[in-house]
XYZ file of C-alpha atoms in Angstrom:
656
model
C -5.446 -5.413 3.631
C -11.964 -10.770 2.609
C -8.374 -11.994 3.575
C -7.188 -10.870 6.971
C -3.419 -10.779 6.698
C -1.158 -10.385 9.671
C 2.169 -9.438 8.287
C 1.578 -7.671 5.058
C 3.452 -4.451 4.787
C 1.209 -1.584 3.773
C 1.960 -0.523 0.233
C 3.016 2.952 -0.687
C 0.446 5.310 -2.114
C 0.372 4.363 -5.770
C -0.098 6.470 -8.859
C -3.637 5.106 -9.033
C -4.421 6.630 -5.634
C -3.274 10.017 -6.892
C -5.421 9.605 -9.976
C -8.453 8.945 -7.810
C -8.159 12.358 -6.132
C -7.764 13.983 -9.546
C -10.824 12.174 -10.909
C -13.010 13.611 -8.160
C -11.473 17.090 -8.213
C -10.008 16.792 -4.707
C -6.303 17.054 -5.506
C -6.238 20.869 -5.550
C -8.065 20.923 -2.214
C -5.526 18.517 -0.679
C -2.675 20.612 -2.105
C -4.158 23.707 -0.483
C -4.479 21.967 2.899
C -0.837 20.863 2.672
C 0.410 24.362 1.779
C -1.609 26.002 4.558
C -0.363 23.455 7.080
C 3.231 24.119 5.986
C 2.601 27.791 6.618
C 1.440 27.027 10.165
C -2.282 27.725 9.733
C -4.925 26.306 12.067
C -7.933 24.387 10.750
C -11.192 24.928 12.623
C -13.742 23.960 9.972
C -12.865 20.697 8.236
C -16.200 18.871 8.478
C -17.497 20.625 5.364
C -14.655 19.095 3.335
C -14.992 15.707 5.014
C -18.712 15.471 4.221
C -18.496 16.944 0.717
C -19.964 14.830 -2.058
C -16.640 14.517 -3.871
C -14.725 13.436 -0.747
C -17.316 10.785 0.145
C -17.345 9.299 -3.354
C -13.541 9.406 -3.403
C -13.546 7.465 -0.121
C -15.747 4.814 -1.697
C -13.380 4.563 -4.643
C -10.286 4.268 -2.433
C -11.588 1.478 -0.225
C -13.514 -0.598 -2.771
C -10.308 -2.076 -4.211
C -9.003 -2.950 -0.740
C -9.415 -6.654 -0.027
C -10.400 -5.825 3.558
C -13.523 -4.062 2.306
C -15.007 -7.490 1.558
C -14.536 -8.612 5.175
C -17.737 -8.339 7.192
C -17.927 -6.414 10.441
C -20.477 -6.818 13.210
C -23.222 -5.564 10.866
C -22.425 -8.324 8.311
C -22.156 -5.788 5.455
C -19.379 -5.367 2.857
C -18.415 -2.785 0.247
C -20.709 -4.519 -2.253
C -23.691 -3.457 -0.161
C -22.585 0.172 -0.526
C -21.826 -0.214 -4.248
C -25.428 -1.246 -4.911
C -26.719 2.123 -3.700
C -26.863 5.207 -5.883
C -24.154 7.891 -5.390
C -26.713 10.229 -3.812
C -27.804 7.504 -1.398
C -24.185 6.837 -0.380
C -23.564 10.537 0.273
C -26.778 10.989 2.238
C -26.143 7.843 4.284
C -22.669 8.999 5.354
C -23.977 12.460 6.256
C -26.870 10.959 8.203
C -24.577 8.670 10.221
C -22.347 11.623 11.125
C -24.937 14.348 11.720
C -28.432 12.930 11.357
C -28.974 11.297 14.744
C -29.801 12.974 18.053
C -26.642 11.758 19.810
C -24.255 12.416 16.913
C -21.846 9.933 15.428
C -21.681 6.611 17.246
C -19.558 3.926 15.568
C -20.849 0.389 15.688
C -18.927 -2.282 17.634
C -15.625 -3.380 16.083
C -15.215 -7.113 15.436
C -12.091 -8.473 17.132
C -10.088 -11.204 15.445
C -6.890 -12.774 16.737
C -4.159 -13.047 14.094
C -1.387 -15.630 14.682
C 2.203 -14.341 14.854
C 5.330 -16.239 13.741
C 6.385 -16.783 17.391
C 3.175 -18.671 18.165
C 1.368 -15.817 19.927
C -1.433 -13.698 18.458
C -2.116 -10.040 17.895
C -5.551 -8.430 17.923
C -7.071 -7.121 14.709
C -10.096 -4.844 14.775
C -12.547 -4.983 11.872
C -14.875 -1.937 11.830
C -18.225 -2.018 10.070
C -18.103 -0.948 6.438
C -19.927 2.374 6.962
C -17.528 3.243 9.781
C -14.639 2.411 7.451
C -16.132 4.787 4.893
C -16.268 7.571 7.469
C -12.710 6.871 8.636
C -11.521 7.050 5.032
C -13.295 10.395 4.556
C -11.519 11.752 7.640
C -8.141 10.300 6.691
C -8.206 11.878 3.207
C -8.592 15.361 4.693
C -6.276 14.904 7.678
C -3.393 13.286 5.786
C -2.161 16.327 3.780
C -2.292 18.462 6.944
C -0.251 15.910 8.890
C 2.175 15.204 6.047
C 3.285 18.824 6.184
C 4.316 18.306 9.827
C 5.750 14.774 9.706
C 9.487 14.080 9.916
C 11.504 12.905 6.906
C 12.874 10.116 9.100
C 9.478 8.392 9.274
C 8.692 5.925 6.484
C 5.751 3.728 7.491
C 2.097 4.222 6.508
C 2.883 7.320 4.480
C 2.352 8.173 0.804
C 5.280 7.332 -1.442
C 7.307 5.891 1.418
C 8.029 2.291 2.241
C 10.360 -0.357 3.585
C 12.900 0.272 0.820
C 13.362 3.895 1.891
C 13.726 2.962 5.563
C 16.329 0.309 4.771
C 18.219 2.705 2.468
C 18.341 5.319 5.242
C 19.634 2.747 7.760
C 22.339 1.477 5.400
C 23.430 5.028 4.543
C 23.935 5.880 8.219
C 25.931 2.703 8.820
C 28.083 2.787 5.691
C 28.557 6.459 4.814
C 28.266 8.046 8.258
C 30.043 5.190 10.109
C 27.423 5.018 12.852
C 27.981 1.438 13.945
C 26.262 1.340 17.343
C 22.525 0.930 16.847
C 19.759 0.767 19.444
C 16.988 -1.717 18.683
C 13.864 -0.405 20.407
C 10.688 -2.370 21.063
C 7.593 -0.652 22.477
C 5.328 -2.985 24.450
C 1.983 -3.297 22.663
C 2.216 0.136 21.045
C -1.134 0.112 19.220
C -2.918 -1.131 22.354
C -1.369 1.421 24.718
C -1.669 4.789 22.959
C -2.942 7.370 25.447
C -6.140 8.934 24.068
C -5.871 12.293 25.842
C -2.248 12.688 24.764
C -3.150 11.818 21.176
C -5.939 14.421 21.078
C -3.529 17.111 22.288
C -1.034 16.105 19.595
C -3.729 16.381 16.897
C -4.636 19.836 18.226
C -0.961 20.862 18.101
C -0.804 19.699 14.467
C -3.281 22.470 13.689
C -6.398 20.291 13.435
C -8.671 22.225 15.780
C -12.129 21.431 14.416
C -14.011 20.486 17.607
C -16.616 18.371 15.786
C -13.860 16.373 14.073
C -11.963 15.917 17.343
C -15.152 14.665 19.008
C -15.634 12.146 16.172
C -12.055 10.926 16.550
C -12.731 10.343 20.260
C -15.755 8.240 19.353
C -13.681 6.193 16.886
C -10.999 5.579 19.518
C -13.591 4.512 22.087
C -15.678 2.392 19.703
C -16.870 -0.775 21.519
C -14.990 -3.979 20.659
C -16.900 -7.243 20.123
C -14.617 -10.028 21.362
C -14.562 -13.516 19.732
C -16.548 -14.890 22.702
C -19.294 -12.298 22.152
C -18.382 -10.016 25.063
C -18.315 -6.282 24.252
C -15.678 -4.049 25.900
C -14.972 -0.318 25.665
C -11.261 0.543 25.231
C -9.718 3.183 27.473
C -6.525 3.453 25.418
C -5.004 2.294 22.124
C -5.734 2.654 18.411
C -7.133 -0.676 17.228
C -5.151 -2.279 14.402
C -7.371 -2.783 11.396
C -8.972 0.649 11.384
C -8.270 2.756 8.307
C -7.316 5.822 10.326
C -5.239 3.971 12.974
C -1.904 4.100 11.054
C -2.229 7.873 10.609
C -2.993 8.325 14.305
C -0.011 6.135 15.218
C 2.281 8.342 13.138
C 0.891 11.424 14.866
C 1.763 9.882 18.239
C 5.366 9.036 17.308
C 5.986 12.180 15.250
C 6.808 13.917 18.515
C 9.504 11.309 19.152
C 10.976 11.870 15.673
C 11.307 15.608 16.190
C 12.657 15.250 19.727
C 15.435 12.869 18.604
C 16.237 15.198 15.683
C 16.458 18.171 18.050
C 19.168 16.395 20.054
C 21.601 16.394 17.134
C 20.345 16.412 13.540
C 18.403 19.684 13.822
C 19.909 21.007 17.027
C 19.683 24.830 17.331
C 23.409 25.009 18.144
C 24.233 23.218 14.885
C 21.999 25.538 12.871
C 24.095 28.541 13.874
C 27.127 26.962 12.208
C 25.525 25.468 9.087
C 27.090 26.571 5.830
C 25.040 29.207 4.027
C 25.528 27.307 0.768
C 23.080 24.539 0.029
C 23.395 21.086 -1.519
C 22.188 20.383 -5.051
C 18.816 19.163 -3.785
C 18.267 22.343 -1.771
C 19.275 21.008 1.632
C 21.638 22.953 3.875
C 25.128 21.576 4.426
C 25.211 20.577 8.092
C 28.823 19.383 8.223
C 30.219 22.496 9.930
C 27.448 22.446 12.515
C 28.060 18.803 13.417
C 31.819 19.368 13.722
C 31.242 22.370 16.002
C 28.941 20.354 18.279
C 31.463 17.509 18.513
C 34.207 19.957 19.485
C 32.363 22.252 21.897
C 29.383 20.348 23.356
C 28.645 17.098 25.155
C 25.561 16.390 23.063
C 24.842 12.794 22.038
C 25.159 12.113 18.299
C 22.051 10.202 17.263
C 19.887 9.684 14.208
C 16.499 7.964 13.975
C 14.990 5.771 11.257
C 11.380 4.824 11.966
C 8.828 2.595 10.252
C 5.552 2.742 12.204
C 6.377 1.698 15.797
C 9.573 -0.059 14.702
C 12.486 2.378 14.996
C 16.282 2.313 15.290
C 18.638 4.910 16.766
C 22.107 5.190 15.185
C 25.052 6.379 17.324
C 28.821 6.623 16.888
C 30.021 5.047 20.151
C 28.710 2.490 22.595
C 28.706 5.045 25.421
C 26.583 7.464 23.374
C 24.241 4.624 22.446
C 23.758 3.571 26.080
C 23.081 7.179 27.133
C 20.655 7.654 24.237
C 18.882 4.415 25.122
C 18.316 5.586 28.704
C 17.203 9.065 27.624
C 14.739 7.850 24.970
C 13.291 5.168 27.250
C 12.636 7.792 29.914
C 11.233 10.258 27.369
C 8.787 7.667 25.962
C 7.599 6.808 29.454
C 7.161 10.375 30.705
C 6.048 12.125 27.530
C 4.057 9.501 25.579
C 3.265 7.098 28.446
C 4.653 4.175 26.483
C 6.718 1.386 27.983
C 9.824 -0.041 26.321
C 10.452 -3.782 26.511
C 13.838 -4.189 28.267
C 14.254 -7.757 26.982
C 13.927 -6.770 23.334
C 15.691 -3.399 23.516
C 19.463 -3.619 23.063
C 22.547 -1.872 21.682
C 24.098 -3.652 18.686
C 27.591 -3.133 17.281
C 26.884 -3.801 13.610
C 30.562 -4.553 12.947
C 30.247 -7.612 15.176
C 26.567 -8.575 15.251
C 23.610 -8.383 12.921
C 21.032 -5.623 13.295
C 17.450 -6.768 12.711
C 15.075 -4.326 11.053
C 11.841 -4.880 9.103
C 12.544 -8.569 8.433
C 16.180 -8.015 7.396
C 19.433 -8.549 9.258
C 22.191 -6.067 8.454
C 25.888 -6.033 9.259
C 28.955 -3.980 8.309
C 31.783 -6.008 6.708
C 35.339 -5.031 5.901
C 36.106 -5.087 2.176
C 39.659 -3.977 1.495
C 39.981 -0.407 2.714
C 36.226 0.079 2.764
C 33.407 -0.981 5.030
C 30.294 -2.210 3.213
C 26.841 -3.146 4.426
C 25.511 -6.627 3.750
C 21.898 -7.563 4.302
C 20.190 -10.949 4.625
C 16.683 -12.128 5.328
C 16.583 -12.404 9.116
C 16.594 -15.863 10.709
C 13.057 -15.625 12.079
C 11.675 -14.722 8.663
C 13.710 -17.479 6.968
C 12.064 -20.066 9.206
C 8.630 -18.573 8.565
C 9.135 -18.419 4.787
C 10.483 -21.965 4.657
C 7.495 -23.270 6.597
C 5.053 -21.283 4.476
C 6.517 -22.421 1.143
C 6.904 -26.081 2.106
C 3.303 -26.222 3.340
C 2.102 -24.804 0.050
C 4.340 -27.221 -1.885
C 2.736 -30.132 -0.017
C -0.720 -28.778 -0.891
C 0.074 -29.268 -4.608
C 0.033 -33.032 -4.035
C -3.305 -32.908 -2.195
C -5.152 -29.812 -3.452
C -7.751 -28.186 -1.261
C -11.373 -28.232 -2.283
C -12.150 -25.906 -5.161
C -8.527 -25.098 -6.038
C -7.168 -28.072 -7.947
C -3.515 -28.755 -8.633
C -3.105 -25.838 -11.037
C -4.710 -23.454 -8.542
C -2.339 -24.525 -5.758
C 0.670 -24.063 -8.054
C -0.501 -20.576 -9.012
C -0.901 -19.736 -5.322
C 2.643 -20.983 -4.665
C 3.924 -18.841 -7.553
C 2.215 -15.735 -6.176
C 3.899 -16.370 -2.816
C 7.291 -16.668 -4.542
C 6.838 -13.364 -6.362
C 5.705 -11.624 -3.176
C 8.744 -12.842 -1.239
C 11.138 -11.841 -4.023
C 9.583 -8.392 -4.429
C 9.914 -7.637 -0.707
C 13.328 -9.125 0.077
C 15.202 -8.369 -3.137
C 16.602 -5.187 -1.572
C 18.779 -7.411 0.651
C 22.310 -7.613 -0.771
C 22.526 -11.388 -0.167
C 18.957 -12.230 -1.107
C 20.106 -14.687 -3.799
C 21.997 -16.757 -1.185
C 19.014 -16.866 1.175
C 16.522 -17.642 -1.583
C 18.759 -20.410 -2.958
C 18.558 -22.064 0.465
C 14.768 -21.818 0.327
C 14.779 -23.128 -3.253
C 16.659 -26.298 -2.337
C 14.332 -27.016 0.581
C 11.165 -26.466 -1.428
C 12.243 -28.337 -4.565
C 13.080 -31.365 -2.406
C 9.433 -31.366 -1.291
C 8.186 -30.973 -4.862
C 10.433 -33.762 -6.139
C 9.281 -36.222 -3.473
C 5.582 -35.314 -3.686
C 5.403 -35.336 -7.491
C 7.247 -38.634 -7.920
C 5.345 -41.447 -9.637
C 6.106 -45.003 -10.727
C 6.948 -43.667 -14.184
C 9.291 -41.050 -12.771
C 9.086 -37.466 -11.577
C 6.355 -35.171 -12.914
C 8.790 -32.253 -12.649
C 10.317 -31.498 -16.012
C 12.089 -28.804 -17.981
C 10.237 -26.876 -20.670
C 10.818 -29.446 -23.415
C 10.791 -33.228 -23.034
C 12.342 -35.620 -25.539
C 10.675 -39.032 -25.688
C 11.813 -42.001 -27.770
C 9.850 -45.161 -28.434
C 11.196 -48.324 -30.004
C 11.091 -48.134 -33.775
C 9.999 -44.499 -33.834
C 11.990 -41.282 -34.135
C 12.588 -39.175 -31.036
C 9.806 -36.694 -30.263
C 10.244 -33.359 -28.520
C 7.208 -31.775 -26.868
C 6.348 -29.180 -24.278
C 6.045 -30.209 -20.634
C 3.439 -27.534 -20.045
C 2.017 -24.232 -21.158
C 4.068 -21.470 -22.696
C 5.229 -18.687 -20.394
C 3.458 -15.354 -20.499
C 5.331 -12.190 -21.473
C 5.821 -11.195 -17.816
C 6.982 -14.699 -16.875
C 9.480 -14.736 -19.747
C 10.933 -11.389 -18.701
C 11.325 -12.518 -15.114
C 12.148 -16.233 -15.270
C 12.698 -17.030 -18.967
C 16.498 -17.318 -18.643
C 16.445 -19.372 -15.452
C 17.734 -22.957 -15.562
C 15.860 -23.647 -12.307
C 12.417 -23.253 -13.898
C 10.346 -26.449 -13.888
C 6.931 -27.505 -15.152
C 4.499 -29.952 -13.577
C 3.433 -32.474 -16.186
C -0.281 -33.032 -16.169
C -1.287 -29.593 -14.954
C 1.083 -27.846 -17.363
C 1.822 -25.047 -14.857
C 5.372 -23.745 -14.305
C 6.883 -23.572 -10.813
C 8.633 -20.249 -10.320
C 12.187 -20.669 -8.978
C 12.454 -18.709 -5.742
C 16.235 -18.950 -5.961
C 16.283 -16.983 -9.230
C 16.346 -13.445 -7.864
C 18.785 -10.577 -8.175
C 19.484 -7.937 -5.552
C 18.112 -4.445 -6.126
C 19.873 -1.740 -4.145
C 17.405 0.053 -1.863
C 16.883 3.604 -3.058
C 16.354 6.559 -0.764
C 13.221 8.633 -1.258
C 13.720 11.619 -3.531
C 13.115 14.819 -1.598
C 11.559 16.435 -4.647
C 8.694 13.907 -4.671
C 5.570 15.031 -2.835
C 1.983 13.947 -3.406
C 0.568 17.313 -2.382
C 2.403 19.711 -4.680
C 2.161 19.982 -8.468
C 5.968 19.964 -8.768
C 6.300 16.971 -6.452
C 3.869 14.888 -8.478
C 5.795 15.362 -11.710
C 8.231 12.686 -10.580
C 5.349 10.269 -10.086
C 3.070 10.745 -13.055
C 2.078 13.117 -15.791
C -0.961 15.281 -15.472
C -4.230 13.882 -16.689
C -4.305 13.969 -20.470
C -8.064 14.062 -20.688
C -10.670 16.791 -20.596
C -10.823 17.380 -16.824
C -13.812 19.736 -17.138
C -15.772 17.065 -19.032
C -14.721 14.447 -16.486
C -16.059 16.656 -13.669
C -19.327 17.114 -15.565
C -19.542 13.351 -16.011
C -18.979 12.846 -12.283
C -21.718 15.324 -11.335
C -24.196 14.079 -13.933
C -27.390 12.853 -12.207
C -27.842 9.099 -12.510
C -31.346 8.007 -11.627
C -31.430 4.477 -10.295
C -27.769 3.753 -11.121
C -25.384 2.289 -8.550
C -22.339 3.968 -7.029
C -20.228 1.210 -8.594
C -21.597 2.116 -12.019
C -20.932 5.849 -11.497
C -17.388 5.285 -10.255
C -16.461 2.910 -13.072
C -17.658 5.421 -15.677
C -14.987 7.850 -14.488
C -12.326 5.134 -14.615
C -13.340 4.260 -18.161
C -13.263 7.908 -19.251
C -9.617 8.115 -18.195
C -8.694 4.648 -19.498
C -10.213 5.430 -22.913
C -8.447 8.840 -23.011
C -11.818 10.586 -23.189
C -12.648 8.880 -26.513
C -15.358 6.574 -27.815
C -14.332 2.896 -27.618
C -15.688 2.217 -31.144
C -15.087 5.339 -33.232
C -12.097 6.778 -31.360
C -13.647 10.257 -31.470
C -13.250 12.541 -28.458
C -16.291 13.167 -26.310
C -17.460 16.796 -26.420
C -20.333 16.995 -23.919
C -21.352 14.715 -21.059
C -24.793 14.070 -22.563
C -23.161 12.354 -25.575
C -21.322 9.842 -23.341
C -23.208 6.577 -22.964
C -22.061 3.720 -20.775
C -22.813 0.356 -22.414
C -23.106 -2.973 -20.593
C -21.274 -5.603 -22.650
C -23.379 -8.316 -21.058
C -26.866 -6.848 -20.620
C -28.203 -6.526 -17.100
C -31.252 -8.498 -18.167
C -28.918 -11.394 -18.958
C -27.118 -11.209 -15.608
C -24.520 -8.539 -16.432
C -23.423 -6.254 -13.617
C -21.836 -2.848 -13.136
C -18.293 -4.205 -12.926
C -15.534 -2.303 -14.697
C -14.874 -5.199 -17.091
C -18.512 -5.235 -18.203
C -18.702 -1.547 -19.128
C -17.511 0.555 -22.053
C -18.036 4.219 -22.970
C -19.381 5.035 -26.434
C -21.032 7.927 -28.232
C -24.824 8.100 -28.017
C -25.368 7.194 -31.731
C -22.979 4.248 -31.377
C -24.888 3.008 -28.339
C -28.179 3.178 -30.249
C -26.608 1.306 -33.157
C -25.352 -1.460 -30.818
C -28.919 -2.168 -29.692
C -30.708 -1.413 -33.002
C -32.702 -4.210 -34.628
C -34.699 -2.295 -37.265
C -32.906 -2.246 -40.631
C -33.976 1.328 -41.360
C -32.574 2.509 -38.009
C -29.354 0.580 -38.579
C -28.942 2.131 -42.019
C -29.599 5.626 -40.644
C -26.884 5.399 -37.969
C -24.410 3.698 -40.310
C -24.682 6.641 -42.696
C -24.415 9.074 -39.787
C -21.293 7.466 -38.267
C -19.571 6.344 -41.497
C -17.634 3.530 -39.760
C -14.541 1.960 -41.321
C -13.793 -1.789 -41.229
C -11.980 -1.779 -37.864
C -14.690 0.324 -36.229
C -17.399 -1.923 -37.648
C -15.533 -4.939 -36.267
C -15.555 -3.416 -32.769
C -19.231 -2.587 -33.111
C -20.141 -6.121 -34.164
C -18.144 -7.511 -31.261
C -20.302 -5.541 -28.836
C -23.496 -6.545 -30.695
C -22.573 -10.228 -30.448
C -22.130 -9.920 -26.681
C -25.665 -8.543 -26.446
C -27.002 -11.456 -28.517
C -27.676 -9.478 -31.729
C -26.610 -10.280 -35.281
C -23.601 -8.710 -36.927
C -24.038 -5.798 -39.290
C -22.762 -6.629 -42.737
């Protein structure tokens, strides 16, 4: 997540991630693991799947686009060093690290880096070596579908197709529709640093993952030595180091027990199940209303619901007394069952009708509106201070650009920060009010820093100038907006350009609230039906794609092999010049736009898939050969234009 970012929320599993599994033929295998786990099966032989060629190459594909893969570990290697190897070399290297040595798998020391927090303190970040990250990704891909079948629906962090929006939607629904206005804010002291290893291994075993070799490897990952900033190496006795690819999954396994225990107290209590209506809701869920009413009337059980995002969770109760009792019970349960300590200073009961509840960077409160009670959300005060400081510092950098960036580069960086803030916080109902406050503060900085003797360099899109004796002249203050910029900011009156650089400054105050949407229960990454709501099935020849993936490539890099598969899908299984569908793998040639002899690499942008005759024609110099392939291919004007474009890039003359 090279940039080491402290507070970036992990993104949901994207459609691209699903495509990756389909490209390498692993999706059906993951679906099968999920279904078997749902059925309660035990898994005693998973290492074969973990070390399969397809799973290893899929792991490379999944981590190569992660910015963290370019951050060096203690071995000073990055993902580029792996990409230079052939696919066979990558597979053999991973298998050798896991099984090839006398003592078995031994991860290399993890590099420790201290990341500053908004409150002035720091949190530790562990950076494993790139080969260890590859192995962790291989394990995670196989373990995740098994665990997803057992995870609670009330957990939203570090899971596919779940995110902050779903957690916030669940919290607001409980406060507004269920009228649960007493909320417990829990804070676990140093959760990631205090996870009990022996307890975690038992939880993994209970999940059904009972492959002893895999469990032994997980122990080695947990106990991997940590290289401190001062050079001292320590061996951890507890905790899952933040920064490891598999750590978020392990953290969810730890707290999954908490989710189910809280649910058993009320939401899925056995007493309630006896009185659930036999009829189901439209989405297939059972109607629990009768069960809840029976428990309220005939039991002394505490009404409570949990919403969790990683180690940040909230408990929703109806009364203050129930909340206080639940707080005591959960604190004791965490201590005795998971050996985790709750911070008493940061754990409190909040009446959301009187005070704001803080959750995931938002502050939420219930307000009276006529006869109804509605939820209003703001950016929390701590985050407002952090965002203001961050934006003003970047605004000041525009005046004095850092080396290598220039004024335009600093403005573009500021704009990316604005879009990131708006994308995250737009699910707050009052985000426009909060962002308007930020806008005024930041534009004051811009106005003062960009002021010159001739006036301010900030201007609207068009400037009208008038000189003595000459007619008025209207000209642009800067470049024209792109299509995306027009759609997002084109109607804003707050948009300004910086004269000289010509770059626009995105108005952070121009943002509209988007209601947080709950996760659809029908969506699931590990069933064919569940994926229909995410994307259509691959509309390419999957058999041919598999043949292309398994095709031996002598002396070609893993980056080259992986990008070929991406191009096959992007080009819809057709030649980039003729538009004809590929029939057999042997007819598919991958052409370097900029030849390797001229410094061209195996990057995606430098490659294109063409038919074998087309590829020969691109490189042909003999007139007789050119004439032969022209007659064979019978290219029209548009196809010939594409062909000549590729020939020009290689330094050859156009074909008339």
